[in-house]
């Protein structure tokens, strides 16, 4: 029997890079969580301990910080592209460099004062190889809720089914959405992200939902129709269940619950995952490599 080394990669995870732009009295802030990884001919590091081809993870971390100043952070996609290309250039044995970036948003209180925003986290995954470059943009932890215009009925039942049908329920989720760009040439990353996020929000708010699956499909369709350069979008959406509180056992005259008071259930939860793909889109290649979960 012969044992061989399989697929492997290494890198520096979750470097917290905060870039303050102080060129004027009115400062700007970009708050990032940066992870890098390299794949390639690193077998000797595993089999013999020879590190000659290995760019240390500490160097990857230092490069992430240095490029926040040297290249700047106009957008997380642009920053990740520059960082990925630099790591590939600095590591001849590497066939691929991947940079994953999360951005935490801050709202301005003054010229140099900010408050951390509680909304979704912007994300980007950039994969750079010797022959191709892929960019996946997105958002996670985007908490959405429709208090009506949602139903769930007509579903399959068996002897264990206890869920009642409803034609008026709360629809809520903490959405993860990621969309793959079909090109990296001439993209205004910030404009594309802002427009994409707005399309998702407006579609969620404006769609009557017979199921969370239908809502996700509508959101994905609207996103791809609004930005022809996008190849596909993937969703992971936990169904944040809200159950009507039963006041029937309370000894309070006239106390009724007419769809007004709910228990927000933490777990277990339904998890809906889906993708919408443009049928003429360029192939994904390694774009989704090491992207956590379904998306």
Coordinates of C-alpha atoms in Angstrom, one line a residue:
X1 CA 0.0 0.0 0.0
X2 CA 1.2 3.5 -0.9
X3 CA 0.1 6.6 0.9
X4 CA 0.4 9.9 -0.8
X5 CA -0.2 13.5 0.3
X6 CA -3.6 14.8 -0.9
X7 CA -4.9 18.3 -1.4
X8 CA -3.4 20.9 1.0
X9 CA -3.3 24.6 1.5
X10 CA -2.0 27.0 4.2
X11 CA -2.4 30.6 5.1
X12 CA -3.2 33.2 7.8
X13 CA -6.7 33.4 9.0
X14 CA -8.6 36.4 10.3
X15 CA -6.1 39.3 10.4
X16 CA -8.1 42.2 11.7
X17 CA -7.0 45.1 9.4
X18 CA -8.3 48.6 10.2
X19 CA -7.3 51.3 7.8
X20 CA -7.9 55.0 8.8
X21 CA -7.5 57.5 6.0
X22 CA -6.2 60.8 7.5
X23 CA -5.5 62.8 4.4
X24 CA -8.0 65.5 5.5
X25 CA -9.6 66.5 8.8
X26 CA -12.6 64.3 7.8
X27 CA -11.3 60.7 8.4
X28 CA -12.5 57.5 6.7
X29 CA -12.4 54.0 8.2
X30 CA -12.3 50.6 6.6
X31 CA -12.6 47.7 9.1
X32 CA -11.6 44.4 7.6
X33 CA -11.2 40.7 8.6
X34 CA -8.7 39.2 6.1
X35 CA -7.8 35.6 5.5
X36 CA -5.3 34.4 3.0
X37 CA -4.3 30.9 1.7
X38 CA -1.9 29.4 -0.8
X39 CA -2.1 26.2 -2.8
X40 CA 0.6 24.7 -4.9
X41 CA 3.7 22.5 -4.7
X42 CA 4.2 22.4 -1.0
X43 CA 4.6 18.6 -0.6
X44 CA 8.2 18.9 0.8
X45 CA 6.9 20.9 3.7
X46 CA 4.6 18.1 4.7
X47 CA 6.7 15.0 3.8
X48 CA 10.2 16.1 4.8
X49 CA 9.7 19.4 6.7
X50 CA 11.6 21.4 4.0
X51 CA 10.2 24.9 4.2
X52 CA 12.2 26.3 1.2
X53 CA 9.0 26.9 -0.9
X54 CA 6.9 28.2 2.0
X55 CA 6.0 31.9 2.3
X56 CA 5.4 32.1 6.1
X57 CA 1.8 32.8 7.2
X58 CA 3.3 35.6 9.3
X59 CA 4.5 37.2 6.0
X60 CA 1.1 36.8 4.5
X61 CA -0.3 38.7 7.5
X62 CA 2.3 41.4 7.3
X63 CA 1.5 41.8 3.5
X64 CA -2.2 42.2 4.3
X65 CA -1.4 45.0 6.7
X66 CA 1.1 46.6 4.4
X67 CA -1.2 46.6 1.3
X68 CA -3.9 48.3 3.3
X69 CA -1.5 51.3 3.2
X70 CA 0.5 50.7 0.0
X71 CA -2.5 49.8 -2.2
X72 CA -5.3 51.2 -0.1
X73 CA -8.9 49.9 0.4
X74 CA -11.1 51.6 -2.1
X75 CA -13.1 48.4 -2.2
X76 CA -12.6 45.1 -0.6
X77 CA -12.6 43.4 -4.0
X78 CA -9.9 45.7 -5.4
X79 CA -7.8 45.3 -2.2
X80 CA -8.1 41.5 -2.3
X81 CA -7.2 41.3 -5.9
X82 CA -4.0 43.3 -5.3
X83 CA -3.1 41.2 -2.2
X84 CA -3.8 37.9 -4.0
X85 CA -1.6 38.9 -6.9
X86 CA 1.2 40.0 -4.6
X87 CA 1.1 36.7 -2.7
X88 CA 1.2 34.7 -5.9
X89 CA 4.1 36.8 -7.2
X90 CA 6.0 36.3 -3.9
X91 CA 5.5 32.5 -3.8
X92 CA 6.8 30.8 -7.0
X93 CA 5.7 27.3 -5.8
X94 CA 2.1 28.6 -5.4
X95 CA -0.4 27.8 -8.1
X96 CA -3.2 29.7 -6.4
X97 CA -3.7 32.4 -3.9
X98 CA -7.1 33.1 -2.3
X99 CA -8.0 36.1 -0.2
X100 CA -11.2 36.3 1.8
X101 CA -12.3 39.6 3.2
X102 CA -15.2 40.6 5.5
X103 CA -15.9 44.3 6.0
X104 CA -17.6 45.7 9.1
X105 CA -19.5 48.9 8.4
X106 CA -19.3 52.1 10.6
X107 CA -21.7 55.1 10.5
X108 CA -20.3 58.5 10.8
X109 CA -20.9 60.6 14.0
X110 CA -18.5 63.4 13.1
X111 CA -15.3 64.1 11.2
X112 CA -13.4 61.6 13.2
X113 CA -16.1 59.8 15.2
X114 CA -18.0 56.6 14.2
X115 CA -20.4 54.1 15.5
X116 CA -20.3 50.4 14.5
X117 CA -23.3 49.6 12.3
X118 CA -25.3 46.5 13.2
X119 CA -26.3 45.4 9.7
X120 CA -25.0 42.8 7.4
X121 CA -21.3 42.2 6.8
X122 CA -19.9 42.8 3.3
X123 CA -17.8 39.9 2.0
X124 CA -15.4 39.1 -0.9
X125 CA -13.5 36.0 -1.9
X126 CA -10.8 36.5 -4.5
X127 CA -9.1 33.5 -6.1
X128 CA -6.0 34.2 -8.2
X129 CA -4.3 31.5 -10.3
X130 CA -1.5 31.6 -12.9
X131 CA -4.2 31.7 -15.6
X132 CA -7.4 33.1 -14.2
X133 CA -8.9 35.4 -11.6
X134 CA -12.3 34.9 -9.9
X135 CA -14.2 37.3 -7.6
X136 CA -17.2 36.4 -5.4
X137 CA -18.8 39.3 -3.6
X138 CA -21.6 39.2 -1.1
X139 CA -23.1 39.8 2.3
X140 CA -23.7 37.7 5.4
X141 CA -25.7 38.2 8.6
X142 CA -28.2 40.3 6.8
X143 CA -31.3 40.1 9.1
X144 CA -34.5 40.6 7.2
X145 CA -38.2 40.4 8.3
X146 CA -41.5 40.8 6.6
X147 CA -44.3 41.0 9.2
X148 CA -47.0 39.9 6.6
X149 CA -47.4 39.0 2.9
X150 CA -46.1 35.5 3.6
X151 CA -47.8 32.1 3.8
X152 CA -46.9 28.5 4.1
X153 CA -49.6 25.9 3.2
X154 CA -50.3 23.0 0.9
X155 CA -47.2 21.1 2.0
X156 CA -46.7 17.4 2.3
X157 CA -47.9 15.8 5.6
X158 CA -47.6 12.5 7.3
X159 CA -48.3 11.0 10.7
X160 CA -45.6 13.1 12.4
X161 CA -46.7 16.5 10.9
X162 CA -48.0 18.9 13.5
X163 CA -47.2 22.2 11.7
X164 CA -50.4 24.1 10.9
X165 CA -51.0 25.8 7.6
X166 CA -50.9 29.5 7.6
X167 CA -51.8 32.3 5.1
X168 CA -50.3 35.1 7.2
X169 CA -47.0 34.6 9.0
X170 CA -43.8 36.4 9.8
X171 CA -41.0 35.7 7.3
X172 CA -37.5 36.3 8.7
X173 CA -34.0 35.2 7.9
X174 CA -30.3 36.0 8.6
X175 CA -29.3 35.9 4.9
X176 CA -26.0 34.9 3.4
X177 CA -25.8 35.9 -0.3
X178 CA -22.8 35.6 -2.5
X179 CA -22.6 36.5 -6.2
X180 CA -19.9 35.5 -8.7
X181 CA -18.7 38.1 -11.2
X182 CA -18.3 37.0 -14.8
X183 CA -15.5 39.4 -15.3
X184 CA -13.0 41.4 -13.3
X185 CA -12.3 44.0 -16.0
X186 CA -13.6 47.5 -15.4
X187 CA -15.9 46.6 -12.5
X188 CA -16.8 49.4 -10.0
X189 CA -16.9 47.1 -7.0
X190 CA -18.5 49.5 -4.6
X191 CA -21.2 50.5 -7.0
X192 CA -21.9 46.9 -7.9
X193 CA -22.1 45.9 -4.3
X194 CA -24.4 48.8 -3.3
X195 CA -26.7 48.2 -6.2
X196 CA -26.8 44.4 -5.6
X197 CA -27.6 44.9 -1.9
X198 CA -30.4 47.4 -2.8
X199 CA -31.8 44.9 -5.3
X200 CA -31.9 42.1 -2.7
X201 CA -33.5 44.3 -0.1
X202 CA -36.1 45.8 -2.4
X203 CA -37.0 42.4 -3.8
X204 CA -37.4 40.9 -0.4
X205 CA -39.6 43.7 0.7
X206 CA -41.7 43.7 -2.5
X207 CA -42.3 40.0 -3.0
X208 CA -45.4 38.2 -1.7
X209 CA -44.0 34.9 -0.4
X210 CA -45.5 31.5 -0.6
X211 CA -42.3 30.1 0.8
X212 CA -38.8 31.3 1.6
X213 CA -37.6 29.3 -1.4
X214 CA -39.8 31.4 -3.7
X215 CA -38.5 34.6 -2.2
X216 CA -34.8 33.6 -2.7
X217 CA -35.5 32.7 -6.3
X218 CA -37.1 36.1 -6.9
X219 CA -34.1 37.8 -5.2
X220 CA -31.6 35.9 -7.3
X221 CA -33.5 36.5 -10.5
X222 CA -33.7 40.2 -9.8
X223 CA -30.0 40.5 -9.0
X224 CA -28.9 38.8 -12.2
X225 CA -31.3 40.7 -14.3
X226 CA -30.1 44.0 -12.8
X227 CA -26.4 43.3 -13.4
X228 CA -25.7 41.5 -16.6
X229 CA -22.0 40.9 -15.7
X230 CA -22.9 38.7 -12.8
X231 CA -22.7 34.9 -13.5
X232 CA -24.6 33.4 -10.5
X233 CA -25.8 34.1 -7.0
X234 CA -25.9 31.6 -4.1
X235 CA -28.1 31.9 -0.9
X236 CA -28.0 30.3 2.5
X237 CA -31.1 31.4 4.5
X238 CA -32.0 30.1 7.9
X239 CA -35.8 30.5 8.5
X240 CA -36.0 32.5 11.7
X241 CA -39.2 31.1 13.0
X242 CA -41.7 33.3 14.9
X243 CA -44.4 31.4 16.7
X244 CA -47.6 33.0 17.9
X245 CA -47.9 33.0 21.7
X246 CA -50.9 31.1 23.0
X247 CA -52.8 33.4 25.5
X248 CA -55.5 30.7 26.0
X249 CA -54.2 29.7 29.4
X250 CA -53.9 33.2 30.8
X251 CA -56.6 34.2 33.3
X252 CA -57.0 37.7 31.9
X253 CA -60.3 38.8 30.6
X254 CA -60.2 40.1 27.0
X255 CA -56.6 39.2 26.4
X256 CA -56.3 38.1 22.8
X257 CA -53.3 37.6 20.5
X258 CA -54.4 38.7 17.0
X259 CA -51.0 38.1 15.3
X260 CA -49.3 40.6 17.6
X261 CA -47.0 38.7 20.0
X262 CA -44.6 36.0 19.0
X263 CA -41.9 33.8 20.3
X264 CA -38.7 34.3 18.3
X265 CA -37.3 30.7 18.1
X266 CA -33.5 30.4 18.2
X267 CA -33.1 26.7 17.1
X268 CA -33.8 24.4 15.5
X269 CA -34.5 26.2 12.3
X270 CA -35.2 25.5 8.7
X271 CA -32.2 26.1 6.4
X272 CA -33.0 27.0 2.8
X273 CA -30.1 27.1 0.3
X274 CA -30.3 27.7 -3.4
X275 CA -28.5 29.2 -6.4
X276 CA -29.7 31.1 -9.5
X277 CA -27.4 30.8 -12.5
X278 CA -27.1 32.6 -15.8
X279 CA -27.2 29.8 -18.4
X280 CA -24.5 31.5 -20.6
X281 CA -22.2 32.4 -17.7
X282 CA -18.5 31.7 -17.8
X283 CA -17.5 28.6 -15.8
X284 CA -16.9 29.0 -12.1
X285 CA -13.4 27.4 -12.1
X286 CA -12.0 27.7 -8.6
X287 CA -14.2 30.6 -7.7
X288 CA -16.1 28.8 -4.9
X289 CA -13.0 27.0 -3.5
X290 CA -12.9 27.3 0.3
X291 CA -16.0 29.4 0.5
X292 CA -17.7 28.2 3.7
X293 CA -20.8 26.1 3.5
X294 CA -23.1 25.9 0.5
X295 CA -22.2 29.4 -0.6

